[in-house]
């Protein structure tokens, strides 16, 4: 019975978050501005009405932490503070720096975050900073965590600006990888800090962001190259509304896995969801968020380009959700999904298919454009 009640609660929560039907009934909408010393004021007026009047909490309540990993310390992190006064000597300024930002109800200790940073360090001699905003992301009220992304982005931006202006660190050497709310947070960072080299949005959060103006959503103006992976843009609870991920085009290159909605091996209908949960077969959040979480697995696999290449095809119009049969040639262009998607500087919408379980990458026999193949051989 408790499982059924939990499912019902999640369904109501998701329907409320994605639809905004009760937007005129929220008790917290009396206060429309929150101001913080050193950060300015944050309004819930348009275009930032996407959290239904909920405002960010103060920086002190966010518990923001940076965990720095390098090839010298791939397991045990060196902790940095967002307002670290002495950065030189702690961060190797000769290397590129990759920030990994988790999503709602998550943390930097998540096994998938751990796998990603270990894989990145295995193939790249870089600084990897796992951003831990567990306290800000851990609110049961989704709107609160979504609102917190704005102030946490401002805190991370201050750290980056200190690198840029005090230590002459080029922002082109910065790559932000964000999952879910972490991806949307990266958009706010890109608005504050100009010239960031790259942002990778791993199934950016759809609820509270889909359909809102570009000021509130990750888009192509937020970095020199923005690549997006879509895996969970399906209508699950409320017809006409997205799943946990966004379905709209957002970057320079948008990649839609298996059409971008329900991933193979994941339950795709409400009856399947309920059946698995009631029988205790699958954890509630892992079950309902299966397609959303799958994006992390795909991105992690994409790092090892010599093992398997996620070849993606530019042969669809619109947002990539409706893919025509026979979309498996490079006639209109190809690109690599994931960590290496910047090879060849692709633009547009790309689609690809995967297996239903790991390894998810399907080896392709298609001949890639020479510019991509040559870059792979040199890497």
XYZ file of C-alpha atoms in Angstrom:
379
model
C 0.000 0.000 0.000
C 2.844 2.420 0.842
C 4.326 1.939 -2.636
C 0.993 2.785 -4.246
C 0.643 5.941 -2.131
C 4.176 6.980 -3.055
C 3.427 6.481 -6.745
C 0.241 8.541 -6.467
C 2.179 11.313 -4.699
C 4.834 11.323 -7.423
C 2.212 11.413 -10.157
C 0.478 14.389 -8.533
C 3.814 16.121 -7.958
C 4.937 15.620 -11.539
C 1.613 16.697 -12.983
C 1.692 19.817 -10.827
C 5.280 20.680 -11.714
C 4.828 20.178 -15.440
C 1.421 21.745 -15.815
C 1.293 24.658 -13.391
C -2.455 24.147 -12.965
C -2.222 25.253 -9.336
C 0.034 28.212 -10.024
C -2.410 30.672 -8.532
C -2.712 28.794 -5.232
C 0.891 28.741 -3.957
C 1.165 30.349 -0.489
C 4.774 31.531 -1.042
C 3.925 33.819 -3.968
C 3.498 36.890 -1.736
C 7.269 37.568 -1.787
C 8.536 38.277 -5.303
C 12.182 39.234 -4.647
C 15.070 37.793 -2.648
C 18.282 39.802 -2.164
C 21.658 38.508 -0.990
C 24.765 40.514 -0.085
C 27.305 40.295 -2.908
C 24.838 38.673 -5.297
C 22.098 41.215 -5.855
C 18.383 40.514 -6.059
C 16.462 37.643 -7.613
C 12.929 38.132 -8.867
C 10.122 35.666 -9.519
C 8.628 37.989 -12.135
C 8.848 37.118 -15.832
C 10.955 35.647 -17.329
C 11.850 33.956 -14.028
C 8.301 32.859 -13.235
C 9.200 29.266 -14.118
C 9.371 28.175 -10.461
C 5.839 29.360 -9.635
C 6.988 32.141 -7.312
C 9.567 30.118 -5.377
C 12.779 32.102 -4.874
C 16.360 30.888 -4.334
C 17.496 30.318 -0.772
C 20.555 32.197 0.512
C 24.081 31.096 -0.517
C 24.797 30.012 3.078
C 21.969 27.470 2.907
C 23.208 25.805 -0.286
C 26.205 23.940 1.130
C 28.075 24.247 -2.166
C 31.292 22.197 -2.411
C 33.891 21.619 -5.116
C 35.651 18.230 -5.250
C 38.830 18.479 -7.335
C 40.245 15.356 -8.977
C 43.338 14.997 -11.178
C 45.481 12.115 -12.341
C 47.551 12.648 -9.173
C 44.459 12.265 -6.987
C 41.884 10.338 -9.046
C 40.149 8.828 -5.996
C 40.562 11.141 -3.025
C 39.279 14.641 -3.763
C 40.878 17.917 -2.808
C 38.133 20.161 -1.511
C 37.860 23.693 -2.834
C 35.488 26.444 -1.764
C 33.527 28.487 -4.276
C 34.976 31.622 -2.609
C 38.476 30.148 -2.306
C 40.916 33.020 -1.769
C 44.039 31.147 -2.852
C 43.443 29.029 -5.939
C 46.940 29.063 -7.418
C 48.813 25.931 -6.400
C 45.595 23.983 -5.890
C 44.437 23.985 -9.518
C 46.795 23.276 -12.421
C 46.175 26.295 -14.636
C 47.972 24.713 -17.590
C 45.230 22.126 -17.999
C 41.650 22.268 -19.159
C 39.044 22.088 -16.407
C 35.846 20.034 -16.547
C 33.011 20.810 -14.136
C 30.425 18.061 -13.522
C 27.106 19.252 -12.082
C 24.488 16.782 -10.850
C 20.716 17.190 -10.866
C 17.720 17.127 -8.522
C 17.799 14.873 -5.419
C 21.363 13.881 -6.317
C 24.929 14.528 -5.191
C 28.514 14.518 -6.438
C 28.953 11.167 -4.643
C 26.561 9.480 -7.077
C 28.184 6.344 -8.597
C 27.517 7.652 -12.127
C 29.273 10.951 -11.340
C 32.155 8.887 -9.948
C 32.284 6.758 -13.101
C 32.233 9.821 -15.340
C 35.108 11.630 -13.623
C 37.203 8.432 -13.457
C 36.617 7.808 -17.163
C 37.439 11.409 -18.048
C 40.738 11.240 -16.149
C 41.612 7.919 -17.719
C 41.558 9.417 -21.210
C 42.377 13.084 -20.479
C 44.968 14.846 -18.328
C 42.604 17.511 -17.008
C 41.256 19.043 -13.818
C 37.868 17.550 -12.954
C 35.707 19.426 -10.455
C 32.618 17.603 -9.235
C 30.194 20.263 -8.034
C 28.295 19.116 -4.973
C 25.080 21.067 -4.391
C 23.327 18.208 -2.608
C 21.688 20.471 -0.032
C 20.268 22.843 -2.628
C 19.186 19.974 -4.888
C 17.671 17.851 -2.139
C 14.354 19.629 -1.612
C 11.240 17.516 -2.035
C 9.653 20.603 -3.530
C 11.124 20.529 -7.031
C 10.453 24.244 -7.527
C 12.822 25.082 -4.676
C 15.697 23.110 -6.162
C 14.976 24.605 -9.600
C 15.039 28.108 -8.087
C 18.286 27.352 -6.240
C 20.077 26.728 -9.545
C 20.170 30.500 -10.077
C 22.066 31.369 -6.897
C 24.391 28.359 -7.132
C 25.194 29.330 -10.726
C 26.102 32.795 -9.430
C 28.437 31.239 -6.842
C 30.170 29.086 -9.458
C 30.376 32.115 -11.759
C 32.253 34.079 -9.095
C 34.790 31.257 -8.865
C 35.251 31.225 -12.657
C 35.548 35.004 -12.890
C 38.244 34.919 -10.222
C 40.128 32.372 -12.330
C 39.692 34.538 -15.403
C 40.626 37.954 -14.032
C 42.978 37.171 -11.140
C 44.873 34.276 -12.711
C 44.360 34.956 -16.452
C 42.786 31.523 -16.947
C 41.046 31.342 -20.312
C 37.380 30.425 -20.136
C 37.834 28.547 -23.420
C 39.556 25.863 -21.331
C 36.387 25.310 -19.291
C 33.925 22.526 -20.115
C 30.774 22.211 -18.008
C 28.920 18.888 -18.057
C 25.519 19.146 -16.395
C 22.787 16.565 -15.929
C 19.112 17.518 -15.553
C 18.908 20.646 -13.341
C 22.704 20.743 -13.508
C 22.455 21.366 -17.244
C 20.047 24.264 -16.784
C 22.342 25.644 -14.095
C 25.168 25.595 -16.641
C 23.060 27.905 -18.800
C 22.861 30.467 -16.000
C 26.635 30.219 -15.567
C 27.152 30.814 -19.284
C 24.999 33.936 -19.081
C 27.207 35.347 -16.304
C 30.598 34.206 -17.632
C 31.236 34.962 -21.277
C 33.439 32.834 -23.508
C 33.098 29.448 -21.801
C 34.521 26.862 -24.158
C 31.837 24.251 -23.947
C 28.677 23.173 -22.151
C 27.304 19.641 -22.448
C 23.677 19.354 -21.378
C 22.891 15.743 -20.443
C 19.106 15.494 -20.735
C 18.497 19.023 -19.400
C 15.545 19.294 -17.006
C 12.220 19.826 -18.764
C 9.818 20.713 -15.912
C 9.949 24.449 -15.108
C 12.137 25.085 -18.178
C 10.490 23.691 -21.301
C 8.770 26.491 -23.212
C 10.224 29.352 -21.155
C 12.316 32.225 -22.593
C 16.014 31.753 -23.307
C 16.936 33.812 -20.216
C 15.819 30.875 -18.071
C 16.955 27.980 -20.276
C 20.297 26.615 -21.453
C 20.825 27.677 -25.066
C 23.508 28.030 -27.732
C 24.535 31.523 -26.580
C 25.820 30.200 -23.232
C 29.134 28.782 -24.526
C 31.254 28.653 -27.663
C 29.907 25.146 -28.228
C 26.785 23.703 -26.627
C 25.869 20.065 -27.199
C 22.676 18.519 -25.853
C 21.716 14.879 -25.301
C 17.956 14.154 -25.129
C 16.697 10.856 -23.677
C 13.491 11.556 -21.728
C 11.256 13.990 -23.619
C 8.170 11.802 -23.483
C 4.626 12.506 -22.280
C 4.362 10.320 -19.187
C 1.896 11.855 -16.745
C 0.274 14.856 -18.421
C -0.505 14.855 -22.110
C 1.244 17.619 -23.971
C 3.997 18.035 -21.377
C 7.548 16.655 -21.366
C 9.070 13.929 -19.232
C 11.900 14.726 -16.854
C 14.018 15.940 -19.779
C 13.506 18.749 -22.293
C 12.472 17.995 -25.868
C 13.168 21.318 -27.596
C 16.364 22.114 -29.465
C 18.714 24.010 -27.169
C 22.298 23.855 -28.415
C 24.478 24.092 -31.475
C 24.098 20.328 -31.818
C 21.196 18.373 -30.283
C 21.379 14.577 -30.109
C 18.208 12.493 -29.675
C 18.766 8.927 -28.486
C 16.164 6.506 -29.853
C 13.932 9.421 -30.796
C 14.692 11.267 -27.563
C 11.782 9.987 -25.478
C 11.537 6.468 -23.982
C 14.764 4.492 -23.944
C 14.833 0.759 -24.774
C 14.770 -1.358 -21.641
C 12.979 1.368 -19.650
C 9.248 1.220 -18.807
C 7.472 3.579 -21.183
C 3.842 3.552 -20.068
C 2.068 4.335 -16.816
C 0.880 0.728 -16.468
C 4.445 -0.543 -16.798
C 5.636 2.000 -14.231
C 2.962 1.060 -11.708
C 3.370 -2.664 -12.276
C 7.087 -2.620 -11.527
C 6.766 -0.382 -8.486
C 3.822 -2.170 -6.855
C 5.601 -5.530 -7.163
C 8.738 -3.997 -5.678
C 10.765 -4.895 -8.766
C 12.444 -1.518 -9.208
C 13.300 1.460 -7.068
C 10.685 4.205 -7.552
C 13.025 6.982 -8.660
C 15.247 4.703 -10.748
C 12.131 3.313 -12.414
C 10.335 6.545 -13.213
C 13.582 8.271 -14.103
C 15.058 5.364 -16.061
C 15.190 7.169 -19.436
C 16.384 10.376 -17.756
C 19.216 8.614 -15.934
C 20.138 6.604 -19.043
C 21.630 9.787 -20.515
C 24.501 9.613 -18.018
C 25.319 6.043 -19.048
C 25.421 7.014 -22.714
C 27.657 10.002 -22.099
C 30.081 7.975 -19.958
C 30.378 5.307 -22.672
C 31.020 7.978 -25.309
C 34.314 9.041 -23.701
C 36.131 5.898 -24.863
C 35.918 6.692 -28.565
C 38.228 3.821 -29.570
C 35.881 1.230 -28.087
C 32.720 2.425 -29.810
C 31.643 5.607 -31.600
C 28.127 6.959 -31.117
C 27.626 7.862 -34.773
C 24.615 10.158 -35.136
C 22.773 11.214 -38.284
C 21.509 14.586 -39.405
C 18.452 13.406 -41.304
C 15.458 14.734 -39.422
C 13.547 17.974 -39.347
C 12.329 19.736 -36.231
C 13.286 18.468 -32.802
C 14.343 14.900 -33.603
C 11.439 13.220 -31.806
C 9.904 11.902 -35.016
C 12.594 10.019 -36.874
C 11.919 8.660 -40.329
C 12.914 5.121 -41.242
C 16.239 4.754 -42.972
C 17.877 7.553 -40.997
C 21.253 5.838 -40.973
C 23.418 7.549 -43.567
C 25.774 10.493 -43.508
C 24.253 11.952 -46.670
C 23.166 15.108 -44.810
C 25.963 15.000 -42.277
C 27.100 12.955 -39.292
C 28.431 13.719 -35.837
C 29.576 11.874 -32.737
C 27.261 12.013 -29.738
C 28.752 12.670 -26.315
C 32.134 13.768 -25.091
C 33.615 13.945 -28.605
C 30.642 15.685 -30.219
C 32.684 18.856 -30.764
C 34.782 17.063 -33.396
C 33.929 18.547 -36.759
C 32.040 21.479 -35.185
C 28.590 20.006 -35.982
C 25.390 22.045 -36.181
C 21.803 20.842 -36.174
C 19.735 17.894 -34.979
C 21.225 14.389 -34.877
C 19.650 11.029 -34.080
C 21.067 7.656 -33.104
C 19.942 4.317 -31.676
C 21.251 2.284 -28.745
C 21.023 -1.152 -27.196
C 18.591 -1.684 -24.320
C 21.343 -2.595 -21.860
C 25.057 -1.958 -21.417
C 27.056 -1.676 -23.535
C 24.544 0.718 -25.064
C 26.670 1.820 -28.006
C 25.921 0.039 -31.293
C 29.041 -0.227 -33.478
C 28.398 1.463 -36.811
C 29.875 0.445 -40.142
C 29.060 3.799 -41.731
C 32.017 5.698 -43.141
C 32.396 8.938 -41.189
C 33.354 12.217 -42.876
C 37.123 12.461 -43.367
C 37.443 15.463 -41.029
C 35.993 13.434 -38.136
C 37.972 10.270 -38.897
C 41.271 12.176 -39.064
C 40.610 13.867 -35.722
C 39.858 10.496 -34.101
C 43.114 9.027 -35.427
C 45.092 11.970 -34.047
C 43.502 11.740 -30.596
